[in-house]
Short mmCIF file of C-alpha atoms in Angstrom, two decimals:
data_model
loop_
_atom_site.label_atom_id
_atom_site.label_comp_id
_atom_site.label_asym_id
_atom_site.label_seq_id
_atom_site.Cartn_x
_atom_site.Cartn_y
_atom_site.Cartn_z
CA MET A 16 0.00 0.00 0.00
CA SER A 17 1.38 3.38 -0.94
CA SER A 18 2.35 5.94 1.66
CA HIS A 19 2.10 8.75 -0.86
CA SER A 20 -0.88 10.84 -1.92
CA SER A 21 -1.08 11.98 -5.53
CA ILE A 22 -0.38 15.66 -6.10
CA PRO A 23 -2.41 17.73 -8.58
CA PRO A 24 -0.32 18.91 -11.55
CA GLU A 25 -0.97 22.53 -10.66
CA MET A 26 1.01 22.04 -7.47
CA HIS A 27 4.18 21.58 -9.53
CA SER A 28 5.39 24.96 -10.67
CA MET A 29 8.39 27.20 -11.15
CA ARG A 30 6.54 29.74 -9.00
CA PRO A 31 6.74 29.32 -5.24
CA LEU A 32 3.50 28.31 -3.60
CA PRO A 33 1.91 30.87 -1.25
CA LEU A 34 1.67 30.21 2.47
CA SER A 35 -2.07 29.54 2.25
CA THR A 36 -1.53 26.73 -0.26
CA LEU A 37 1.35 25.27 1.70
CA SER A 38 -0.79 25.28 4.84
CA THR A 39 -3.63 23.50 3.04
CA LEU A 40 -1.28 20.85 1.63
CA LEU A 41 0.35 20.32 5.01
CA LYS A 42 -3.00 19.90 6.77
CA GLY A 43 -4.05 17.37 4.16
CA PHE A 44 -0.87 15.38 4.66
CA ALA A 45 -1.10 15.51 8.46
CA SER A 46 -4.63 14.09 8.41
CA SER A 47 -3.85 11.41 5.83
CA GLN A 48 -2.41 7.92 6.20
CA ALA A 49 0.63 8.92 4.13
CA THR A 50 3.99 8.95 5.90
CA VAL A 51 5.91 10.84 3.22
CA GLN A 52 4.74 13.21 0.50
CA VAL A 53 6.20 15.58 -2.05
CA LEU A 54 4.18 18.79 -1.78
CA THR A 55 5.68 20.70 -4.68
CA THR A 56 8.48 20.51 -7.21
CA ILE A 57 10.75 23.24 -8.53
CA PRO A 58 11.62 21.91 -12.01
CA ALA A 59 15.10 22.06 -13.45
CA PRO A 60 15.60 25.44 -15.18
CA SER A 61 16.35 23.61 -18.45
CA ALA A 62 13.05 21.69 -18.38
CA PRO A 63 10.53 22.72 -21.04
CA SER A 64 7.70 24.71 -19.51
CA SER A 65 5.24 22.23 -20.96
CA THR A 66 6.85 19.30 -19.14
CA PRO A 67 4.97 18.40 -15.95
CA PRO A 68 7.57 17.48 -13.33
CA SER A 69 5.19 15.12 -11.54
CA ALA A 70 7.58 12.17 -11.84
CA PRO A 71 11.25 11.65 -12.62
CA PRO A 72 11.94 11.64 -16.37
CA ASN A 73 13.68 8.98 -18.44
CA GLY A 74 12.53 5.95 -16.52
CA PRO A 75 13.24 4.89 -12.94
CA LEU A 76 15.25 7.26 -10.81
CA GLN A 77 18.81 6.13 -10.06
CA THR A 78 19.98 8.76 -7.57
CA LEU A 79 17.96 10.76 -5.07
CA PHE A 80 19.85 13.26 -2.95
CA VAL A 81 18.01 13.91 0.30
CA LEU A 82 18.64 16.99 2.43
CA ASP A 83 16.63 16.35 5.58
CA SER A 84 16.72 19.29 7.96
CA SER A 85 14.59 21.59 10.10
CA PHE A 86 15.33 24.51 7.71
CA ASN A 87 14.80 26.92 10.58
CA PRO A 88 15.86 28.94 8.55
CA PRO A 89 17.95 27.73 5.57
CA THR A 90 21.57 28.90 5.62
CA LEU A 91 24.57 28.93 3.32
CA ALA A 92 25.57 25.61 4.93
CA HIS A 93 22.39 24.02 3.54
CA LEU A 94 23.21 25.60 0.18
CA GLN A 95 26.80 24.34 0.23
CA ILE A 96 26.06 20.73 1.12
CA ALA A 97 23.38 20.50 -1.57
CA THR A 98 25.25 22.22 -4.40
CA SER A 99 28.55 20.45 -3.73
CA ALA A 100 26.79 17.08 -3.87
CA LEU A 101 25.07 17.88 -7.15
CA VAL A 102 28.22 19.26 -8.78
CA SER A 103 30.24 16.18 -7.85
CA SER A 104 27.56 13.71 -8.89
CA PRO A 105 28.72 11.52 -11.81
CA PRO A 106 26.53 11.50 -14.95
CA THR A 107 23.74 8.92 -14.97
CA ALA A 108 21.25 7.78 -17.59
CA ALA A 109 18.45 9.30 -15.53
CA PRO A 110 19.15 12.76 -14.07
CA PRO A 111 19.30 12.79 -10.26
CA ARG A 112 16.80 14.66 -8.16
CA LEU A 113 17.14 16.54 -4.91
CA LEU A 114 14.56 16.23 -2.14
CA LEU A 115 14.39 18.89 0.57
CA LEU A 116 12.65 16.99 3.35
CA LEU A 117 11.02 18.38 6.49
CA ALA A 118 10.08 16.01 9.30
CA ILE A 119 6.92 17.21 11.03
CA GLN A 120 7.53 14.72 13.85
CA ASN A 121 11.15 15.27 14.81
CA ALA A 122 12.79 13.03 17.38
CA ASP A 123 14.47 15.94 19.15
CA LYS A 124 13.03 19.27 18.04
CA ALA A 125 9.60 20.74 18.73
CA PRO A 126 7.93 22.70 15.88
CA LYS A 127 9.18 26.13 16.89
CA PRO A 128 9.98 28.92 16.52
CA ALA A 129 8.85 29.05 12.86
CA PRO A 130 5.65 27.20 11.93
CA PHE A 131 5.97 24.38 9.40
CA PRO A 132 4.22 26.21 6.51
CA HIS A 133 6.67 29.08 6.86
CA ARG A 134 9.59 26.68 6.78
CA LEU A 135 8.22 25.11 3.61
CA ALA A 136 8.13 28.59 2.08
CA LEU A 137 11.75 29.10 3.11
CA MET A 138 12.64 25.73 1.56
CA GLN A 139 11.32 27.08 -1.74
CA SER A 140 13.78 29.97 -1.39
CA LEU A 141 16.55 27.46 -0.78
CA ALA A 142 15.57 25.50 -3.90
CA SER A 143 15.78 28.66 -5.99
CA ALA A 144 19.15 29.54 -4.46
CA ILE A 145 20.48 26.06 -5.29
CA HIS A 146 19.47 26.41 -8.94
CA THR A 147 21.10 29.86 -9.06
CA GLN A 148 24.32 28.58 -7.48
CA LEU A 149 24.90 25.62 -9.79
CA PRO A 150 27.41 26.31 -12.57
CA SER A 151 25.54 24.88 -15.55
CA PRO A 152 22.04 23.74 -16.55
CA SER A 153 23.31 20.15 -16.81
CA THR A 154 23.88 20.05 -13.04
CA CYS A 155 20.49 21.58 -12.17
CA PRO A 156 18.02 18.87 -11.17
CA ALA A 157 14.37 19.07 -10.33
CA ILE A 158 14.10 19.89 -6.63
CA ASP A 159 11.26 18.34 -4.66
CA ILE A 160 9.97 19.78 -1.41
CA GLY A 161 8.46 17.17 0.83
CA VAL A 162 7.35 16.27 4.33
CA THR A 163 7.46 13.11 6.41
CA LYS A 164 6.02 11.79 9.66
CA HIS A 165 9.04 9.56 10.26
CA PRO A 166 11.59 10.93 12.77
CA TYR A 167 14.45 8.56 11.89
CA TYR A 168 16.57 8.31 8.75
CA HIS A 169 16.21 4.58 8.16
CA SER A 170 12.41 4.86 8.35
CA LYS A 171 12.37 7.85 6.01
CA ALA A 172 14.56 5.99 3.53
CA SER A 173 12.26 2.95 3.55
CA ALA A 174 9.21 5.13 2.93
CA LEU A 175 10.88 6.96 0.04
CA ALA A 176 12.08 3.69 -1.51
CA THR A 177 8.53 2.41 -1.84
CA ASP A 178 6.91 5.72 -2.72
CA PRO A 179 5.32 5.69 -6.20
CA PHE A 180 6.32 9.30 -6.78
CA TYR A 181 9.89 8.07 -7.20
CA ASN A 182 9.06 4.51 -8.27
CA PRO A 183 5.89 4.85 -10.38
CA GLU A 184 6.20 1.37 -11.88
CA THR A 185 7.63 -0.45 -8.88
CA PRO A 186 5.22 -1.24 -6.04
CA ALA A 187 7.91 -3.08 -4.08
CA ILE A 188 11.13 -1.58 -2.76
CA SER A 189 13.18 -0.19 -5.62
CA THR A 190 16.34 -2.09 -6.46
CA GLN A 191 17.58 0.74 -8.66
CA MET A 192 17.30 3.98 -6.69
CA THR A 193 20.13 4.99 -4.35
CA GLN A 194 19.38 7.62 -1.76
CA ILE A 195 22.30 9.81 -0.74
CA HIS A 196 21.48 11.57 2.51
CA LEU A 197 23.31 14.86 3.04
CA LEU A 198 24.32 15.42 6.66
CA GLY A 199 26.33 17.68 8.88
CA TYR A 200 28.56 16.30 11.62
CA ASP A 201 26.05 16.92 14.42
CA THR A 202 23.38 15.02 12.51
CA LEU A 203 25.84 12.17 11.92
CA LEU A 204 26.29 11.86 15.68
CA ARG A 205 22.51 11.64 16.13
CA PHE A 206 22.29 9.12 13.29
CA PHE A 207 24.66 6.84 15.21
CA ASP A 208 23.26 7.47 18.68
CA ALA A 209 22.10 4.08 19.98
CA LYS A 210 19.44 5.63 22.23
CA TYR A 211 17.23 6.22 19.18
CA TYR A 212 17.09 2.56 18.15
CA SER A 213 15.49 -0.56 19.56
CA PRO A 214 16.88 -3.95 18.50
CA PRO A 215 14.50 -5.50 15.93
CA THR A 216 14.81 -8.93 17.55
CA GLU A 217 15.30 -10.22 21.08
CA GLY A 218 18.96 -10.30 21.87
CA GLY A 219 19.76 -8.00 18.95
CA LYS A 220 21.77 -4.79 18.92
CA PRO A 221 20.54 -1.20 18.42
CA PHE A 222 22.19 -0.61 15.03
CA ASP A 223 20.78 -3.85 13.57
CA VAL A 224 17.88 -1.73 12.28
CA LEU A 225 20.31 0.17 10.02
CA ALA A 226 21.42 -2.90 8.06
CA ASP A 227 18.82 -2.51 5.31
CA TYR A 228 19.55 1.21 5.02
CA PHE A 229 23.20 0.69 4.14
CA VAL A 230 22.49 -2.05 1.59
CA ARG A 231 21.36 0.56 -0.92
CA ASN A 232 21.85 4.03 0.52
CA ARG A 233 24.79 6.27 1.32
CA LEU A 234 25.72 9.18 3.57
CA ARG A 235 27.54 12.33 2.47
CA ILE A 236 28.78 14.23 5.51
CA MET A 237 30.00 17.81 5.57
CA GLY A 238 32.38 18.83 8.34
CA ARG A 239 31.88 21.82 10.58
CA GLY A 240 33.82 24.71 9.05
CA LYS A 241 37.09 24.59 7.16
CA GLY A 242 39.17 21.76 8.57
CA GLY A 243 36.10 20.27 10.22
CA ARG A 244 36.24 17.15 8.13
CA GLU A 245 38.99 15.81 10.39
CA GLU A 246 36.51 15.00 13.17
CA VAL A 247 34.22 13.32 10.64
CA ASP A 248 37.16 11.32 9.25
CA GLU A 249 37.96 10.22 12.80
CA PHE A 250 34.37 9.09 13.34
CA VAL A 251 34.41 7.06 10.12
CA ARG A 252 37.77 5.54 11.12
CA ARG A 253 36.30 4.39 14.43
CA LEU A 254 33.43 2.76 12.57
CA LYS A 255 35.80 1.09 10.11
CA ASP A 256 38.08 -0.16 12.89
CA GLY A 257 35.21 -1.87 14.68
CA GLU A 258 34.87 0.45 17.65
CA MET A 259 31.06 0.45 17.20
CA ASP A 260 30.70 -3.29 16.66
CA GLU A 261 29.31 -3.79 20.15
CA GLU A 262 26.23 -1.71 19.25
CA GLY A 263 25.66 -3.61 16.01
CA ALA A 264 27.41 -1.31 13.52
CA LYS A 265 29.11 -2.96 10.53
CA ARG A 266 32.62 -1.96 9.50
CA GLU A 267 31.72 -2.05 5.80
CA TRP A 268 29.25 0.80 6.34
CA ALA A 269 32.24 3.13 6.33
CA GLU A 270 32.55 2.44 2.59
CA ARG A 271 29.06 3.89 2.14
CA MET A 272 30.05 7.22 3.67
CA GLU A 273 31.68 10.16 1.92
CA VAL A 274 33.25 13.02 3.88
CA VAL A 275 33.57 16.53 2.42
CA GLU A 276 34.95 19.86 3.61
CA GLY A 277 32.55 22.25 5.31
CA ILE A 278 31.80 25.88 4.68
CA GLU A 279 34.14 28.43 6.23
CA GLY A 280 33.08 30.07 9.47
CA ASP A 281 30.33 29.42 12.01
CA VAL A 282 27.25 29.12 9.80
CA SER A 283 24.15 27.80 11.53
CA SER A 284 20.42 28.39 11.73
CA THR A 285 20.87 29.26 15.39
CA ARG A 286 23.21 32.14 14.52
CA VAL A 287 20.77 33.40 11.89
CA ARG A 288 17.89 33.35 14.38
CA GLU A 289 19.98 35.19 16.96
CA ALA A 290 20.91 37.83 14.37
CA ILE A 291 17.28 38.28 13.37
CA LYS A 292 16.21 38.78 16.99
CA ALA A 293 19.02 41.31 17.46
CA GLY A 294 18.09 43.16 14.25
CA ASP A 295 21.53 42.38 12.80
CA TRP A 296 20.43 42.12 9.19
CA ASP A 297 23.97 42.31 7.82
CA THR A 298 24.74 39.00 9.54
CA VAL A 299 21.49 37.54 8.22
CA ASP A 300 22.55 38.52 4.70
CA GLU A 301 25.96 36.96 5.33
CA LEU A 302 24.72 33.59 6.63
CA ALA A 303 21.25 32.94 5.19
CA VAL A 304 20.21 32.07 1.64
CA ALA A 305 18.68 34.70 -0.62
CA GLY A 306 15.07 35.45 0.19
CA VAL A 307 15.24 34.60 3.89
CA LYS A 308 15.65 38.16 5.15
CA GLN A 309 12.71 39.54 3.19
CA PHE A 310 10.45 36.65 4.15
CA VAL A 311 11.20 36.76 7.89
CA GLN A 312 10.77 40.54 7.92
CA GLU A 313 7.40 40.26 6.20
CA GLU A 314 6.22 37.43 8.46
CA LYS A 315 7.95 38.71 11.64
CA LEU A 316 9.59 35.36 12.34
CA TYR A 317 12.09 34.53 15.10
CA LEU A 318 11.57 37.78 16.98
CA ASP A 319 10.29 36.11 20.15
CA GLU A 320 12.77 33.23 20.33
CA GLY A 321 14.16 32.72 23.78
#
């Protein structure tokens, strides 16, 4: 049974959807049985205007980049990890896609200070910034903006693998699509925090539940700041050397992880929110993607954050 609800063609547009439409779509998803759903798609700039981007072109999708974040708000770090992944992606028969994914049931974070519809609007700004940043039309994919009720990466990956939006002809789990999840170092630590996982069988180990994830999918991890990849490299080394075996991790998972250099400086959503509250709009311009400042000023976001 599908976990995805079909989306009307008019919801797929080069134009960003207004807050009212995003709110309506989000309410529909929240009240449905679906666990993951693409709400809108920003087509590749090179796509003909007459081409409905309601499904990946040229047959089954081979590569889906997934940037799963709270986008609260989007920063240049989000922009960097997405664009660097797309630029370095090798050519494939079917163009890759990028999914900006917002979990509306997060394992750690309550839905504040910005409401979910506002974050979806900001994700549209990020999608536009990604297209603007990429060096050539050939590296510009369609960018999907979606939501999920799953709090954990392995559950999100399973839902996406069986979703007919990405596998329209494959009701079972796709054997062709590879998901590449784009993470920062802090998220990597949460990904491998045993407290989030229950052994699937009696006598099992917490990370046993990740076995299926690493059969097909990969992680691309960006370090914190210039030189920050060293701590990520150290983490991957520990995994490869068996230091996490006791919790059920597999050493070969290290081969499914790519580590890349981070963006220079302290760039975080927390810093952007602090700058907004302080009225430091120069710092907002410096750290946030294009469109964030105007939107938060119009909607008066983040002003009451404690």
